[in-house]
Short mmCIF file of C-alpha atoms in Angstrom, two decimals:
data_model
loop_
_atom_site.label_atom_id
_atom_site.label_comp_id
_atom_site.label_asym_id
_atom_site.label_seq_id
_atom_site.Cartn_x
_atom_site.Cartn_y
_atom_site.Cartn_z
CA UNK I 24 101.35 90.23 121.02
CA UNK I 25 100.18 87.36 118.87
CA UNK I 26 100.45 84.82 121.70
CA UNK I 27 97.81 86.70 123.71
CA UNK I 28 95.33 86.32 120.83
CA UNK I 29 95.79 82.56 120.43
CA UNK I 30 93.66 80.01 122.24
CA UNK I 31 96.75 77.76 122.35
CA UNK I 32 99.86 79.99 122.59
CA UNK I 33 102.17 76.97 122.25
CA UNK I 34 101.35 76.88 118.53
CA UNK I 35 103.50 79.99 118.06
CA UNK I 36 106.94 78.37 117.92
CA UNK I 37 110.15 80.38 117.56
CA UNK I 38 112.60 77.49 117.20
CA UNK I 39 113.20 75.10 114.31
CA UNK I 40 112.08 71.47 114.59
CA UNK I 41 114.76 68.86 113.79
CA UNK I 42 114.96 65.23 114.89
CA UNK I 43 112.11 65.71 117.33
CA UNK I 44 113.85 68.63 119.05
CA UNK I 45 113.23 72.37 119.05
CA UNK I 46 116.56 73.99 118.22
CA UNK I 47 118.18 77.34 117.47
CA UNK I 48 120.60 77.93 114.62
CA UNK I 49 124.15 76.74 115.28
CA UNK I 50 125.32 80.29 114.55
CA UNK I 51 122.79 81.82 116.94
CA UNK I 52 121.43 84.05 114.16
CA UNK I 53 117.73 84.90 113.96
CA UNK I 54 115.22 86.40 111.54
CA UNK I 55 112.47 88.84 112.44
CA UNK I 56 109.03 87.81 111.15
CA UNK I 57 106.91 90.86 110.39
CA UNK I 58 103.19 91.47 110.19
CA UNK I 59 102.74 92.88 106.64
CA UNK I 60 99.72 94.91 107.76
CA UNK I 61 101.61 97.09 110.24
CA UNK I 62 105.29 96.09 110.22
CA UNK I 63 105.27 94.81 113.79
CA UNK I 64 107.64 92.00 114.75
CA UNK I 65 105.58 88.87 115.39
CA UNK I 66 108.40 86.49 116.28
CA UNK I 67 112.09 85.72 115.82
CA UNK I 68 113.05 82.40 114.27
CA UNK I 69 116.45 80.74 113.69
CA UNK I 70 118.38 81.88 110.62
CA UNK I 71 119.78 78.49 109.75
CA UNK I 72 122.46 77.67 107.20
CA UNK I 73 124.14 74.65 105.59
CA UNK I 74 125.41 73.29 108.93
CA UNK I 75 121.90 73.14 110.39
CA UNK I 76 120.54 71.74 107.12
CA UNK I 77 123.01 68.84 107.24
CA UNK I 78 121.83 68.10 110.77
CA UNK I 79 118.24 67.86 109.54
CA UNK I 80 119.26 65.67 106.58
CA UNK I 81 121.17 63.32 108.86
CA UNK I 82 118.18 63.08 111.20
CA UNK I 83 115.85 62.26 108.33
CA UNK I 84 118.25 59.61 107.03
CA UNK I 85 118.35 57.94 110.46
CA UNK I 86 114.56 57.99 110.69
CA UNK I 87 113.99 56.53 107.22
CA UNK I 88 114.50 52.77 107.82
CA UNK I 89 111.97 52.59 110.64
CA UNK I 90 109.47 54.88 108.90
CA UNK I 91 109.55 52.99 105.60
CA UNK I 92 109.16 49.68 107.47
CA UNK I 93 106.15 50.92 109.39
CA UNK I 94 102.91 49.37 108.09
CA UNK I 95 100.98 51.65 105.76
CA UNK I 96 97.96 51.50 108.05
CA UNK I 97 100.01 52.92 110.92
CA UNK I 98 101.39 55.74 108.79
CA UNK I 99 97.84 56.46 107.65
CA UNK I 100 96.58 56.56 111.24
CA UNK I 101 99.21 59.15 112.20
CA UNK I 102 98.29 61.29 109.21
CA UNK I 103 94.61 61.05 110.17
CA UNK I 104 95.48 62.31 113.64
CA UNK I 105 97.52 65.16 112.16
CA UNK I 106 94.59 66.08 109.92
CA UNK I 107 92.20 66.17 112.86
CA UNK I 108 94.64 68.25 114.92
CA UNK I 109 94.66 70.86 112.15
CA UNK I 110 90.88 71.07 112.16
CA UNK I 111 90.77 71.19 115.96
CA UNK I 112 93.14 74.18 115.91
CA UNK I 113 91.71 75.85 112.82
CA UNK I 114 91.13 79.29 114.36
CA UNK I 115 94.63 79.58 115.80
CA UNK I 116 96.28 78.32 112.61
CA UNK I 117 94.26 80.80 110.56
CA UNK I 118 95.16 83.69 112.86
CA UNK I 119 98.88 82.84 112.69
CA UNK I 120 98.65 82.76 108.91
CA UNK I 121 96.82 86.07 108.66
CA UNK I 122 99.31 87.77 110.97
CA UNK I 123 102.40 86.63 109.05
CA UNK I 124 101.03 86.54 105.50
CA UNK I 125 98.26 89.14 105.48
CA UNK I 126 95.34 87.34 103.82
CA UNK I 127 91.89 87.93 105.39
CA UNK I 128 90.88 85.52 108.13
CA UNK I 129 88.16 83.93 106.03
CA UNK I 130 90.69 83.10 103.32
CA UNK I 131 93.10 81.80 105.95
CA UNK I 132 90.43 79.53 107.41
CA UNK I 133 89.73 78.23 103.93
CA UNK I 134 93.39 77.45 103.39
CA UNK I 135 93.62 75.52 106.66
CA UNK I 136 90.70 73.34 105.59
CA UNK I 137 92.14 73.01 102.10
CA UNK I 138 95.58 72.12 103.45
CA UNK I 139 94.19 69.61 105.92
CA UNK I 140 92.32 67.98 103.05
CA UNK I 141 95.62 66.96 101.45
CA UNK I 142 96.61 65.16 104.63
CA UNK I 143 93.27 63.36 104.75
CA UNK I 144 93.51 62.36 101.08
CA UNK I 145 97.01 60.93 101.31
CA UNK I 146 96.26 59.21 104.60
CA UNK I 147 93.74 57.18 102.61
CA UNK I 148 96.16 56.74 99.69
CA UNK I 149 98.81 55.32 102.07
CA UNK I 150 96.67 52.17 102.25
CA UNK I 151 96.58 51.86 98.45
CA UNK I 152 100.20 51.90 97.34
CA UNK I 153 99.67 48.95 95.05
CA UNK I 154 102.11 47.17 92.78
CA UNK I 155 101.33 45.62 89.41
CA UNK I 156 101.80 42.33 87.60
CA UNK I 157 102.32 42.02 83.85
CA UNK I 158 102.24 39.16 81.36
CA UNK I 159 105.69 37.62 80.91
CA UNK I 160 107.24 36.78 77.53
CA UNK I 161 107.88 33.18 78.63
CA UNK I 162 106.45 30.67 81.08
CA UNK I 163 109.48 30.60 83.38
CA UNK I 164 109.29 34.29 84.27
CA UNK I 165 107.10 36.51 86.38
CA UNK I 166 107.02 40.30 85.92
CA UNK I 167 105.86 42.60 88.68
CA UNK I 168 106.44 46.15 89.86
CA UNK I 169 106.72 47.27 93.47
CA UNK I 170 106.42 50.87 94.67
CA UNK I 171 109.07 51.80 97.22
CA UNK I 172 109.70 55.02 99.16
CA UNK I 173 112.37 57.03 97.39
CA UNK I 174 114.15 58.21 100.53
CA UNK I 175 114.77 61.54 102.20
CA UNK I 176 112.73 64.32 100.58
CA UNK I 177 112.83 68.10 100.84
CA UNK I 178 110.04 70.63 100.34
CA UNK I 179 110.79 74.30 99.63
CA UNK I 180 107.55 76.22 99.99
CA UNK I 181 106.34 79.76 99.19
CA UNK I 182 104.90 82.50 101.36
CA UNK I 183 101.56 82.91 99.58
CA UNK I 184 100.09 79.61 100.85
CA UNK I 185 102.16 78.89 103.96
CA UNK I 186 100.02 75.97 105.13
CA UNK I 187 98.58 74.21 102.08
CA UNK I 188 101.81 74.15 100.09
CA UNK I 189 103.43 72.27 102.97
CA UNK I 190 100.69 69.70 103.48
CA UNK I 191 100.38 69.12 99.73
CA UNK I 192 104.07 68.22 99.53
CA UNK I 193 104.57 66.50 102.87
CA UNK I 194 101.46 64.34 103.11
CA UNK I 195 102.26 62.18 100.05
CA UNK I 196 105.90 61.81 101.11
CA UNK I 197 104.95 60.72 104.61
CA UNK I 198 102.24 58.39 103.32
CA UNK I 199 104.72 56.69 100.99
CA UNK I 200 107.24 56.12 103.79
CA UNK I 201 109.63 59.03 103.12
CA UNK I 202 110.89 61.40 105.82
CA UNK I 203 110.88 65.04 104.78
CA UNK I 204 112.62 68.34 105.50
CA UNK I 205 110.53 71.49 105.05
CA UNK I 206 112.15 74.82 104.22
CA UNK I 207 109.32 77.38 104.46
CA UNK I 208 109.62 80.91 103.15
CA UNK I 209 111.65 83.18 105.40
CA UNK I 210 108.65 85.55 105.28
CA UNK I 211 106.08 83.06 106.62
CA UNK I 212 107.69 80.29 108.70
CA UNK I 213 105.28 80.44 111.64
CA UNK I 214 102.58 78.37 109.92
CA UNK I 215 105.13 75.65 109.17
CA UNK I 216 106.34 75.61 112.76
CA UNK I 217 102.75 75.39 114.00
CA UNK I 218 102.29 72.30 111.82
CA UNK I 219 105.43 70.86 113.39
CA UNK I 220 103.97 71.43 116.87
CA UNK I 221 100.91 69.43 115.84
CA UNK I 222 103.00 66.72 114.15
CA UNK I 223 104.96 66.22 117.35
CA UNK I 224 101.78 66.28 119.40
CA UNK I 225 100.09 63.49 117.42
CA UNK I 226 103.16 61.23 117.55
CA UNK I 227 104.88 61.51 114.16
CA UNK I 228 108.33 60.08 115.00
CA UNK I 229 111.44 62.18 115.47
CA UNK I 230 113.29 62.87 112.23
CA UNK I 231 110.35 62.04 109.99
CA UNK I 232 109.02 65.61 109.76
CA UNK I 233 111.55 68.43 110.12
CA UNK I 234 111.21 72.21 109.67
CA UNK I 235 114.27 74.42 109.16
CA UNK I 236 113.99 78.21 108.94
CA UNK I 237 116.26 80.83 107.46
CA UNK I 238 117.32 82.50 104.24
CA UNK I 239 117.23 80.28 101.16
CA UNK I 240 120.77 80.39 99.75
CA UNK I 241 122.73 78.23 102.21
CA UNK I 242 119.85 75.89 102.95
CA UNK I 243 118.92 75.36 99.31
CA UNK I 244 122.51 74.67 98.25
CA UNK I 245 122.82 71.95 100.88
CA UNK I 246 119.49 70.35 100.00
CA UNK I 247 120.39 70.19 96.32
CA UNK I 248 124.04 69.25 96.84
CA UNK I 249 123.65 66.56 99.49
CA UNK I 250 123.29 63.09 97.90
CA UNK I 251 121.19 61.82 100.81
CA UNK I 252 118.28 63.99 99.64
CA UNK I 253 116.69 61.98 96.83
CA UNK I 254 113.80 64.25 95.85
CA UNK I 255 113.00 67.97 96.06
CA UNK I 256 109.61 69.59 95.62
CA UNK I 257 109.55 73.35 95.05
CA UNK I 258 106.84 75.93 94.48
CA UNK I 259 107.99 79.40 93.55
CA UNK I 260 109.52 81.50 90.81
CA UNK I 261 110.75 80.17 87.49
CA UNK I 262 114.19 81.68 88.11
CA UNK I 263 114.66 79.83 91.39
CA UNK I 264 113.24 76.63 89.91
CA UNK I 265 115.82 76.86 87.12
CA UNK I 266 118.57 77.32 89.73
CA UNK I 267 117.42 74.31 91.75
CA UNK I 268 117.34 72.20 88.62
CA UNK I 269 120.94 73.13 87.81
CA UNK I 270 122.11 72.49 91.36
CA UNK I 271 120.32 69.12 91.50
CA UNK I 272 121.82 67.88 88.24
CA UNK I 273 125.02 66.61 89.88
CA UNK I 274 123.14 63.87 91.74
CA UNK I 275 120.26 63.59 89.23
CA UNK I 276 117.68 64.23 91.93
CA UNK I 277 114.01 63.79 91.31
CA UNK I 278 112.35 67.20 91.08
CA UNK I 279 108.76 68.41 91.25
CA UNK I 280 108.59 72.08 90.25
CA UNK I 281 105.50 74.28 90.35
CA UNK I 282 106.63 77.56 88.87
CA UNK I 283 104.95 80.89 88.22
CA UNK I 284 104.16 82.42 84.85
CA UNK I 285 102.27 85.16 83.05
CA UNK I 286 98.83 83.62 82.84
CA UNK I 287 96.36 85.35 80.50
CA UNK I 288 92.64 85.59 81.21
CA UNK I 289 90.90 85.67 77.81
CA UNK I 290 87.31 86.85 77.33
CA UNK I 291 85.62 86.52 73.93
CA UNK I 292 82.63 88.44 72.57
CA UNK I 293 80.31 85.47 73.07
CA UNK I 294 81.30 84.90 76.73
CA UNK I 295 78.78 85.06 79.56
CA UNK I 296 79.59 88.53 80.94
CA UNK I 297 78.67 87.90 84.57
CA UNK I 298 80.51 84.59 84.65
CA UNK I 299 83.63 86.19 83.17
CA UNK I 300 83.62 89.10 85.62
CA UNK I 301 83.10 86.73 88.55
CA UNK I 302 86.01 84.66 87.26
CA UNK I 303 88.31 87.68 87.15
CA UNK I 304 87.40 88.65 90.71
CA UNK I 305 88.30 85.18 91.96
CA UNK I 306 91.37 84.76 89.80
CA UNK I 307 92.90 88.18 90.23
CA UNK I 308 91.97 89.27 93.74
CA UNK I 309 92.24 86.12 95.82
CA UNK I 310 95.09 86.56 98.29
CA UNK I 311 95.52 90.15 97.05
CA UNK I 312 96.50 88.79 93.65
CA UNK I 313 99.48 86.93 95.12
CA UNK I 314 99.02 83.44 93.74
CA UNK I 315 100.92 81.55 91.06
CA UNK I 316 97.73 81.00 89.05
CA UNK I 317 96.50 84.61 89.18
CA UNK I 318 95.64 86.19 85.85
CA UNK I 319 98.47 88.59 85.06
CA UNK I 320 96.91 89.77 81.80
CA UNK I 321 93.22 90.22 81.01
CA UNK I 322 92.60 90.08 77.26
CA UNK I 323 89.08 91.07 76.17
CA UNK I 324 87.70 90.95 72.63
CA UNK I 325 86.64 94.37 71.35
CA UNK I 326 82.91 93.63 71.06
CA UNK I 327 82.46 92.97 74.79
CA UNK I 328 85.26 95.17 76.10
CA UNK I 329 83.29 98.25 77.21
CA UNK I 330 80.62 96.28 79.06
CA UNK I 331 83.22 94.02 80.63
CA UNK I 332 85.38 96.93 81.81
CA UNK I 333 82.37 98.73 83.32
CA UNK I 334 81.26 95.65 85.26
CA UNK I 335 84.79 94.94 86.42
CA UNK I 336 85.18 98.48 87.78
CA UNK I 337 81.85 98.09 89.58
CA UNK I 338 82.92 94.85 91.27
CA UNK I 339 86.40 96.10 92.14
CA UNK I 340 84.79 99.07 93.88
CA UNK I 341 83.14 96.67 96.33
CA UNK I 342 86.46 95.33 97.64
CA UNK I 343 87.36 96.29 101.20
CA UNK I 344 91.09 96.86 101.73
CA UNK I 345 92.67 96.63 105.18
CA UNK I 346 94.20 94.47 107.88
CA UNK I 347 93.18 90.86 107.29
CA UNK I 348 92.16 90.52 110.94
CA UNK I 349 89.47 93.20 110.63
CA UNK I 350 85.84 92.29 110.03
CA UNK I 351 84.66 92.74 106.46
CA UNK I 352 88.12 93.07 104.88
CA UNK I 353 88.35 91.21 101.59
CA UNK I 354 91.83 92.32 100.49
CA UNK I 355 94.78 92.24 102.85
CA UNK I 356 98.23 93.84 102.47
CA UNK I 357 100.88 92.90 99.97
CA UNK I 358 103.55 90.75 101.55
CA UNK I 359 106.39 93.30 101.78
CA UNK I 360 107.76 96.58 100.34
CA UNK I 361 109.39 94.73 97.44
CA UNK I 362 105.98 93.51 96.31
CA UNK I 363 104.64 97.06 96.46
CA UNK I 364 107.58 98.39 94.47
CA UNK I 365 106.98 95.75 91.81
CA UNK I 366 103.32 96.69 91.62
CA UNK I 367 104.13 100.40 91.43
CA UNK I 368 106.54 99.73 88.59
CA UNK I 369 103.74 97.99 86.71
CA UNK I 370 101.50 101.02 87.25
CA UNK I 371 104.13 103.41 85.96
CA UNK I 372 104.03 101.45 82.74
CA UNK I 373 100.26 101.97 82.33
CA UNK I 374 98.45 102.91 80.26
CA UNK I 375 100.31 101.18 77.45
CA UNK I 376 99.24 101.50 73.83
CA UNK I 377 95.93 99.74 73.38
CA UNK I 378 95.19 99.57 77.10
CA UNK I 379 93.01 101.62 79.41
CA UNK I 380 93.55 102.17 83.11
CA UNK I 381 90.10 101.76 84.59
CA UNK I 382 90.71 102.15 88.32
CA UNK I 383 93.71 103.31 90.27
CA UNK I 384 94.17 103.37 94.01
CA UNK I 385 97.26 104.23 96.00
CA UNK I 386 97.96 103.82 99.69
CA UNK I 387 100.72 103.09 102.16
CA UNK I 388 102.39 99.75 101.49
CA UNK I 389 101.37 98.19 104.77
CA UNK I 390 97.73 98.74 103.96
CA UNK I 391 98.10 98.44 100.22
CA UNK I 392 96.20 96.55 97.62
CA UNK I 393 96.14 97.79 94.10
CA UNK I 394 92.55 97.50 92.94
CA UNK I 395 93.56 98.59 89.48
CA UNK I 396 93.70 96.95 86.12
CA UNK I 397 95.01 97.50 82.66
CA UNK I 398 92.82 95.39 80.40
CA UNK I 399 93.91 94.63 76.87
CA UNK I 400 91.43 95.24 74.07
CA UNK I 401 91.79 92.55 71.37
CA UNK I 402 90.21 93.09 67.94
CA UNK I 403 89.51 89.39 67.30
CA UNK I 404 89.77 85.92 68.78
CA UNK I 405 93.02 85.21 66.91
CA UNK I 406 94.68 88.30 68.40
CA UNK I 407 93.63 87.18 71.88
CA UNK I 408 95.31 83.84 71.43
CA UNK I 409 98.44 85.45 69.99
CA UNK I 410 98.70 87.96 72.85
CA UNK I 411 98.27 85.11 75.33
CA UNK I 412 101.59 83.73 74.10
CA UNK I 413 103.57 86.98 74.04
CA UNK I 414 105.17 86.12 77.38
CA UNK I 415 106.22 82.76 78.90
CA UNK I 416 103.16 80.62 79.57
CA UNK I 417 101.37 80.72 82.87
CA UNK I 418 100.61 77.94 85.31
CA UNK I 419 96.89 78.33 84.59
CA UNK I 420 95.18 80.17 81.73
CA UNK I 421 91.43 80.84 81.49
CA UNK I 422 89.21 81.09 78.37
CA UNK I 423 85.65 82.44 78.49
CA UNK I 424 83.32 81.92 75.52
CA UNK I 425 79.98 80.22 75.01
CA UNK I 426 81.05 77.83 72.27
CA UNK I 427 82.64 74.86 73.99
CA UNK I 428 83.83 73.47 70.68
CA UNK I 429 85.53 76.71 69.64
CA UNK I 430 87.00 77.11 73.11
CA UNK I 431 88.44 73.62 73.11
CA UNK I 432 89.69 74.03 69.57
CA UNK I 433 91.77 77.06 70.52
CA UNK I 434 93.43 75.35 73.44
CA UNK I 435 96.24 74.13 71.17
CA UNK I 436 97.28 77.73 70.47
CA UNK I 437 98.25 78.50 74.07
CA UNK I 438 101.46 77.34 75.75
CA UNK I 439 100.30 76.75 79.30
CA UNK I 440 100.48 74.21 82.10
CA UNK I 441 96.73 74.04 82.71
CA UNK I 442 93.87 75.57 80.74
CA UNK I 443 90.43 76.29 82.18
CA UNK I 444 87.71 76.53 79.54
CA UNK I 445 84.44 78.18 80.61
CA UNK I 446 81.59 77.85 78.13
CA UNK I 447 77.96 77.93 79.24
CA UNK I 448 77.39 79.14 82.85
CA UNK I 449 78.49 76.52 85.33
CA UNK I 450 80.44 74.47 82.80
CA UNK I 451 84.17 74.08 83.24
CA UNK I 452 86.71 71.98 81.38
CA UNK I 453 90.19 71.64 82.87
CA UNK I 454 92.87 70.53 80.44
CA UNK I 455 96.53 69.72 81.18
#
């Protein structure tokens, strides 16, 4: 059992956290949380619905007046304590994440540090929520702006980064004086509940930080349809983001959407080969390729294609696939059978015209990572840019070529949220 492997077993919570209380679903329903590496049941959490969601919203609304009135320095101090609690419990938080999500322990440890960093950052920013004064058009007027907390917020977070996506959304809300309701993925709620244990432990007031678990439909409809919720932050698929936007239109809610895409990774003839291959390995294989900024298409100009493909195969062959808890494993399991089926469908479509299948590995889904790639051979730099736009733009695209000027000049051709331009080794330009 997972509890026997934790230094602090109380971090493995199996109840939702609402209004400072640990509660079951009103219906009594539960969800099994599975270890993707072996299919074992790790825990059972409440399968909440709209009734439970309204309870969390009401609790957050009650907590808002006192939280917004609390001095910024006090809110910052609580966030600092939460940050330190995460670092103090790093090994347990990482183990919980690896067990429910699958990523290797080293990656999980990195995410805990990364996620805690957001809390630290916004704890400092809480002290710097400044207003602004502006010149007035006449002497009898004074113009100034004040920044005020917007109200009750909601965060709907994905399974691929079950810690950092929560802290990145919740820390700024809490720092600004907004209570928040977290709806983690039904595949990976244990990391969110562990954060709630630590939030309660360090003294974040009841109702300010709430975690509700369950399937998304009933919970999401209540979060978008309830006028008390003033802002929603979501990371996930474009289809679900589109749905949330439609559902939120009735009350004109503020929305922050980080949606997936089909990000191309483009390598030109004049690119630094080793830098480009290293970039692919980081971009494509981190978290078993399950990130919203992973390169979904690798487009390589014809002149460098053969050398690039050979080096990529060599590096892919060094990956160690297995249970993320095992020593030396660099690639953990895919999250569930649906993810494996999606990957298999992509393989059945390869090789496509103009593409070569360099490496192909198959295994049982619980131990599966597909260390395989179809790489597109592009005859010229213009074709690479055109192919980069054949599908809806990605969250992050990457260009590799030595000429910084040419690289920057082609950025206008790609429809993308963020573009990373790699020119000479070590140089990186990030453009939004």
